PDB file of C-alpha atoms in Angstrom:
ATOM      1  CA  MET Q 802       0.814 -12.709   8.190  1.00 82.00           C
ATOM      2  CA  THR Q 803       2.275 -12.179   4.824  1.00 91.00           C
ATOM      3  CA  TYR Q 804      -0.080 -10.010   2.889  1.00 93.00           C
ATOM      4  CA  THR Q 805      -0.388 -10.956  -0.753  1.00 95.00           C
ATOM      5  CA  ILE Q 806      -2.216 -10.455  -3.937  1.00 96.00           C
ATOM      6  CA  SER Q 807      -2.212 -12.751  -7.281  1.00 96.00           C
ATOM      7  CA  PHE Q 808      -2.254 -11.515 -10.898  1.00 97.00           C
ATOM      8  CA  LYS Q 809      -5.646 -13.048 -11.309  1.00 96.00           C
ATOM      9  CA  GLN Q 810      -6.803 -10.830  -8.447  1.00 95.00           C
ATOM     10  CA  ALA Q 811      -4.939  -7.826  -9.609  1.00 95.00           C
ATOM     11  CA  ARG Q 812      -6.893  -8.176 -13.046  1.00 95.00           C
ATOM     12  CA  GLU Q 813     -10.225  -8.868 -11.579  1.00 95.00           C
ATOM     13  CA  HIS Q 814      -9.939  -5.561  -9.615  1.00 93.00           C
ATOM     14  CA  ASN Q 815      -8.532  -3.667 -12.678  1.00 93.00           C
ATOM     15  CA  ALA Q 816      -5.200  -3.123 -11.933  1.00 91.00           C
ATOM     16  CA  CYS Q 817      -3.420  -0.355 -14.241  1.00 90.00           C
ATOM     17  CA  PRO Q 818      -2.465  -1.845 -17.094  1.00 93.00           C
ATOM     18  CA  ASN Q 819       0.895  -0.341 -17.275  1.00 93.00           C
ATOM     19  CA  LYS Q 820       1.831  -1.086 -13.825  1.00 91.00           C
ATOM     20  CA  TYR Q 821       0.813  -4.747 -14.095  1.00 94.00           C
ATOM     21  CA  ALA Q 822       2.691  -5.185 -17.089  1.00 95.00           C
ATOM     22  CA  ILE Q 823       5.487  -4.110 -15.430  1.00 94.00           C
ATOM     23  CA  LEU Q 824       4.963  -6.816 -12.545  1.00 95.00           C
ATOM     24  CA  ARG Q 825       4.293  -9.347 -14.887  1.00 96.00           C
ATOM     25  CA  GLN Q 826       7.944  -8.587 -16.435  1.00 96.00           C
ATOM     26  CA  ALA Q 827       9.846  -8.315 -12.781  1.00 96.00           C
ATOM     27  CA  LEU Q 828       8.178 -11.504 -11.644  1.00 96.00           C
ATOM     28  CA  PRO Q 829       8.012 -14.038 -14.438  1.00 96.00           C
ATOM     29  CA  GLU Q 830       8.100 -17.046 -11.457  1.00 97.00           C
ATOM     30  CA  TYR Q 831       4.536 -15.882 -10.540  1.00 97.00           C
ATOM     31  CA  GLY Q 832       1.717 -17.499 -12.212  1.00 96.00           C
ATOM     32  CA  ASP Q 833      -1.534 -16.313 -12.545  1.00 96.00           C
ATOM     33  CA  ASP Q 834      -3.022 -17.777  -9.030  1.00 97.00           C
ATOM     34  CA  ASP Q 835       0.353 -17.567  -6.903  1.00 97.00           C
ATOM     35  CA  PRO Q 836       0.153 -15.138  -4.085  1.00 97.00           C
ATOM     36  CA  ILE Q 837       2.689 -12.478  -4.414  1.00 97.00           C
ATOM     37  CA  PRO Q 838       4.013 -10.907  -1.510  1.00 96.00           C
ATOM     38  CA  ILE Q 839       3.005  -6.923  -1.316  1.00 94.00           C
ATOM     39  CA  THR Q 840       6.530  -6.524   0.049  1.00 94.00           C
ATOM     40  CA  GLU Q 841       7.956  -7.635  -3.744  1.00 95.00           C
ATOM     41  CA  ILE Q 842       5.110  -5.357  -5.292  1.00 95.00           C
ATOM     42  CA  LEU Q 843       6.745  -2.366  -2.863  1.00 92.00           C
ATOM     43  CA  ARG Q 844      10.045  -3.422  -3.774  1.00 92.00           C
ATOM     44  CA  ILE Q 845       9.247  -3.227  -7.440  1.00 94.00           C
ATOM     45  CA  THR Q 846       6.788  -0.314  -7.992  1.00 90.00           C
ATOM     46  CA  GLU Q 847       5.960   2.799  -6.243  1.00 83.00           C
ATOM     47  CA  ILE Q 848       4.262   2.841  -3.192  1.00 85.00           C
ATOM     48  CA  GLY Q 849       0.940   3.699  -4.760  1.00 86.00           C
ATOM     49  CA  GLU Q 850       0.758   0.333  -6.006  1.00 91.00           C
ATOM     50  CA  ALA Q 851       1.662  -1.778  -2.953  1.00 91.00           C
ATOM     51  CA  LEU Q 852      -0.931   0.555  -1.059  1.00 90.00           C
ATOM     52  CA  TRP Q 853      -3.684  -0.458  -3.941  1.00 90.00           C
ATOM     53  CA  SER Q 854      -2.717  -4.138  -3.749  1.00 93.00           C
ATOM     54  CA  LEU Q 855      -2.998  -4.244   0.023  1.00 90.00           C
ATOM     55  CA  GLY Q 856      -6.770  -2.638  -0.330  1.00 90.00           C
ATOM     56  CA  TYR Q 857      -8.019  -5.386  -3.076  1.00 89.00           C
ATOM     57  CA  CYS Q 858      -5.863  -8.581  -1.290  1.00 90.00           C
ATOM     58  CA  GLY Q 859      -8.966  -9.319   0.832  1.00 87.00           C
ATOM     59  CA  GLN Q 860      -6.802 -10.573   3.596  1.00 88.00           C
ATOM     60  CA  GLU Q 861      -8.077  -9.927   7.314  1.00 88.00           C
ATOM     61  CA  GLY Q 862      -6.019  -7.093   8.682  1.00 88.00           C
ATOM     62  CA  ALA Q 863      -5.141  -5.292   5.680  1.00 88.00           C
ATOM     63  CA  ILE Q 864      -7.457  -2.588   6.502  1.00 86.00           C
ATOM     64  CA  ASP Q 865      -5.486  -2.033   9.741  1.00 88.00           C
ATOM     65  CA  VAL Q 866      -2.329  -1.826   7.849  1.00 89.00           C
ATOM     66  CA  LEU Q 867      -3.685   0.941   5.568  1.00 87.00           C
ATOM     67  CA  ARG Q 868      -5.316   2.934   8.587  1.00 86.00           C
ATOM     68  CA  ARG Q 869      -2.225   2.792  10.499  1.00 86.00           C
ATOM     69  CA  PHE Q 870      -0.212   3.792   7.579  1.00 85.00           C
ATOM     70  CA  ALA Q 871      -2.315   6.820   6.761  1.00 84.00           C
ATOM     71  CA  LEU Q 872      -1.995   7.850  10.350  1.00 82.00           C
ATOM     72  CA  ALA Q 873       1.675   7.724  10.419  1.00 83.00           C
ATOM     73  CA  CYS Q 874       2.011   9.486   6.983  1.00 79.00           C
ATOM     74  CA  ALA Q 875      -0.277  12.325   8.366  1.00 77.00           C
ATOM     75  CA  ARG Q 876       2.033  12.499  11.572  1.00 76.00           C
ATOM     76  CA  HIS Q 877       5.296  12.113   9.934  1.00 74.00           C
ATOM     77  CA  GLY Q 878       4.955  14.481   7.224  1.00 60.00           C
ATOM     78  CA  GLU Q 879       4.532  18.200   6.979  1.00 60.00           C
ATOM     79  CA  HIS Q 880       1.126  19.072   8.597  1.00 59.00           C
ATOM     80  CA  ASN Q 881      -1.474  19.313   5.775  1.00 65.00           C
ATOM     81  CA  ALA Q 882      -4.980  19.473   5.896  1.00 71.00           C
ATOM     82  CA  ASP Q 883      -5.781  17.400   3.470  1.00 72.00           C
ATOM     83  CA  ALA Q 884      -3.538  14.681   4.447  1.00 71.00           C
ATOM     84  CA  ASP Q 885      -5.145  14.644   8.059  1.00 75.00           C
ATOM     85  CA  ASN Q 886      -8.514  14.564   6.348  1.00 77.00           C
ATOM     86  CA  TYR Q 887      -7.730  11.624   4.201  1.00 76.00           C
ATOM     87  CA  ALA Q 888      -6.193   9.985   6.992  1.00 79.00           C
ATOM     88  CA  ALA Q 889      -9.405  10.423   9.136  1.00 81.00           C
ATOM     89  CA  TYR Q 890     -11.181   9.040   6.226  1.00 77.00           C
ATOM     90  CA  ALA Q 891      -8.980   6.250   5.910  1.00 81.00           C
ATOM     91  CA  CYS Q 892      -9.784   5.383   9.764  1.00 80.00           C
ATOM     92  CA  SER Q 893     -13.532   5.509   9.445  1.00 81.00           C
ATOM     93  CA  THR Q 894     -14.449   3.782   6.173  1.00 81.00           C
ATOM     94  CA  THR Q 895     -15.153   0.108   6.477  1.00 80.00           C
ATOM     95  CA  SER Q 896     -13.805  -0.441   2.879  1.00 83.00           C
ATOM     96  CA  ALA Q 897     -10.411  -1.574   2.326  1.00 83.00           C
ATOM     97  CA  SER Q 898     -10.077  -0.318  -1.151  1.00 85.00           C
ATOM     98  CA  ALA Q 899     -11.322   2.975  -0.038  1.00 84.00           C
ATOM     99  CA  ALA Q 900      -8.890   2.751   2.772  1.00 84.00           C
ATOM    100  CA  ALA Q 901      -6.196   2.015   0.318  1.00 84.00           C
ATOM    101  CA  ASN Q 902      -7.125   5.006  -1.812  1.00 82.00           C
ATOM    102  CA  ALA Q 903      -7.112   7.340   1.241  1.00 81.00           C
ATOM    103  CA  ALA Q 904      -4.073   5.907   2.330  1.00 82.00           C
ATOM    104  CA  THR Q 905      -2.381   6.603  -1.116  1.00 80.00           C
ATOM    105  CA  TYR Q 906      -3.655  10.458  -1.039  1.00 76.00           C
ATOM    106  CA  VAL Q 907      -2.332  10.698   2.791  1.00 77.00           C
ATOM    107  CA  ALA Q 908       1.025   9.502   1.142  1.00 77.00           C
ATOM    108  CA  THR Q 909       1.176  11.923  -1.572  1.00 72.00           C
ATOM    109  CA  TYR Q 910       0.103  14.817   0.323  1.00 67.00           C
ATOM    110  CA  ALA Q 911       2.397  14.150   3.047  1.00 65.00           C
ATOM    111  CA  ALA Q 912       5.463  13.308   0.780  1.00 63.00           C
ATOM    112  CA  THR Q 913       6.767  16.844  -0.117  1.00 58.00           C
ATOM    113  CA  TYR Q 914      10.317  15.605  -0.246  1.00 56.00           C
ATOM    114  CA  ALA Q 915      12.236  12.722  -1.587  1.00 56.00           C
ATOM    115  CA  PHE Q 916      13.326  11.546   1.800  1.00 64.00           C
ATOM    116  CA  GLU Q 917       9.535  11.465   2.828  1.00 73.00           C
ATOM    117  CA  ARG Q 918       9.052   8.985   0.198  1.00 75.00           C
ATOM    118  CA  GLN Q 919      11.790   6.824   1.198  1.00 80.00           C
ATOM    119  CA  TRP Q 920      10.529   7.047   4.886  1.00 81.00           C
ATOM    120  CA  GLN Q 921       6.902   5.990   3.901  1.00 82.00           C
ATOM    121  CA  LYS Q 922       8.606   2.910   1.851  1.00 85.00           C
ATOM    122  CA  GLU Q 923      10.514   1.791   4.684  1.00 87.00           C
ATOM    123  CA  LYS Q 924       7.394   2.332   7.047  1.00 87.00           C
ATOM    124  CA  LEU Q 925       5.044   0.344   4.842  1.00 87.00           C
ATOM    125  CA  LYS Q 926       7.486  -2.374   4.779  1.00 90.00           C
ATOM    126  CA  GLU Q 927       7.878  -2.594   8.489  1.00 88.00           C
ATOM    127  CA  MET Q 928       4.137  -2.767   8.643  1.00 87.00           C
ATOM    128  CA  LEU Q 929       3.705  -5.218   6.122  1.00 88.00           C
ATOM    129  CA  GLU Q 930       6.427  -7.698   7.745  1.00 85.00           C
ATOM    130  CA  GLU Q 931       4.763  -6.930  11.063  1.00 76.00           C
ATOM    131  CA  LYS Q 932       7.678  -5.627  12.947  1.00 58.00           C
ATOM    132  CA  ILE Q 933       5.378  -2.925  14.445  1.00 55.00           C
ATOM    133  CA  ASP Q 934       2.135  -3.252  16.259  1.00 57.00           C
ATOM    134  CA  ASN Q 935      -0.817  -2.703  13.416  1.00 51.00           C
ATOM    135  CA  THR Q 936      -3.766  -2.536  15.780  1.00 54.00           C
ATOM    136  CA  LEU Q 937      -5.298   0.484  16.281  1.00 51.00           C
TER     137      LEU Q 937
END
């Protein structure tokens, strides 16, 4: 499955105006209702925007990707109680947007070094492209 979000959906969910403007400028070929692959958002912006988009895309399975990503970051990074707590929350919530927020916090807490951020982007891209099993 390709996870997508449109510019219209992003606006309806109060996307960050600055990041929205960056995406609009970088993706002129997409109209208001056109589905934008979240992998494109990940390529252009920071990981937080891709996670946010995944949380609001409304597609089945998105919450599972967010949960798996939160767990992967908590397990991969330096041991951090805050990251562990947010990963646990991401796995327990039934709200995709709440899971997206928790996954963003986990990524932030776990990414203490630049190489960790690169690993996170690659891991999320793999999950979005279904190169790994996304089931819990």
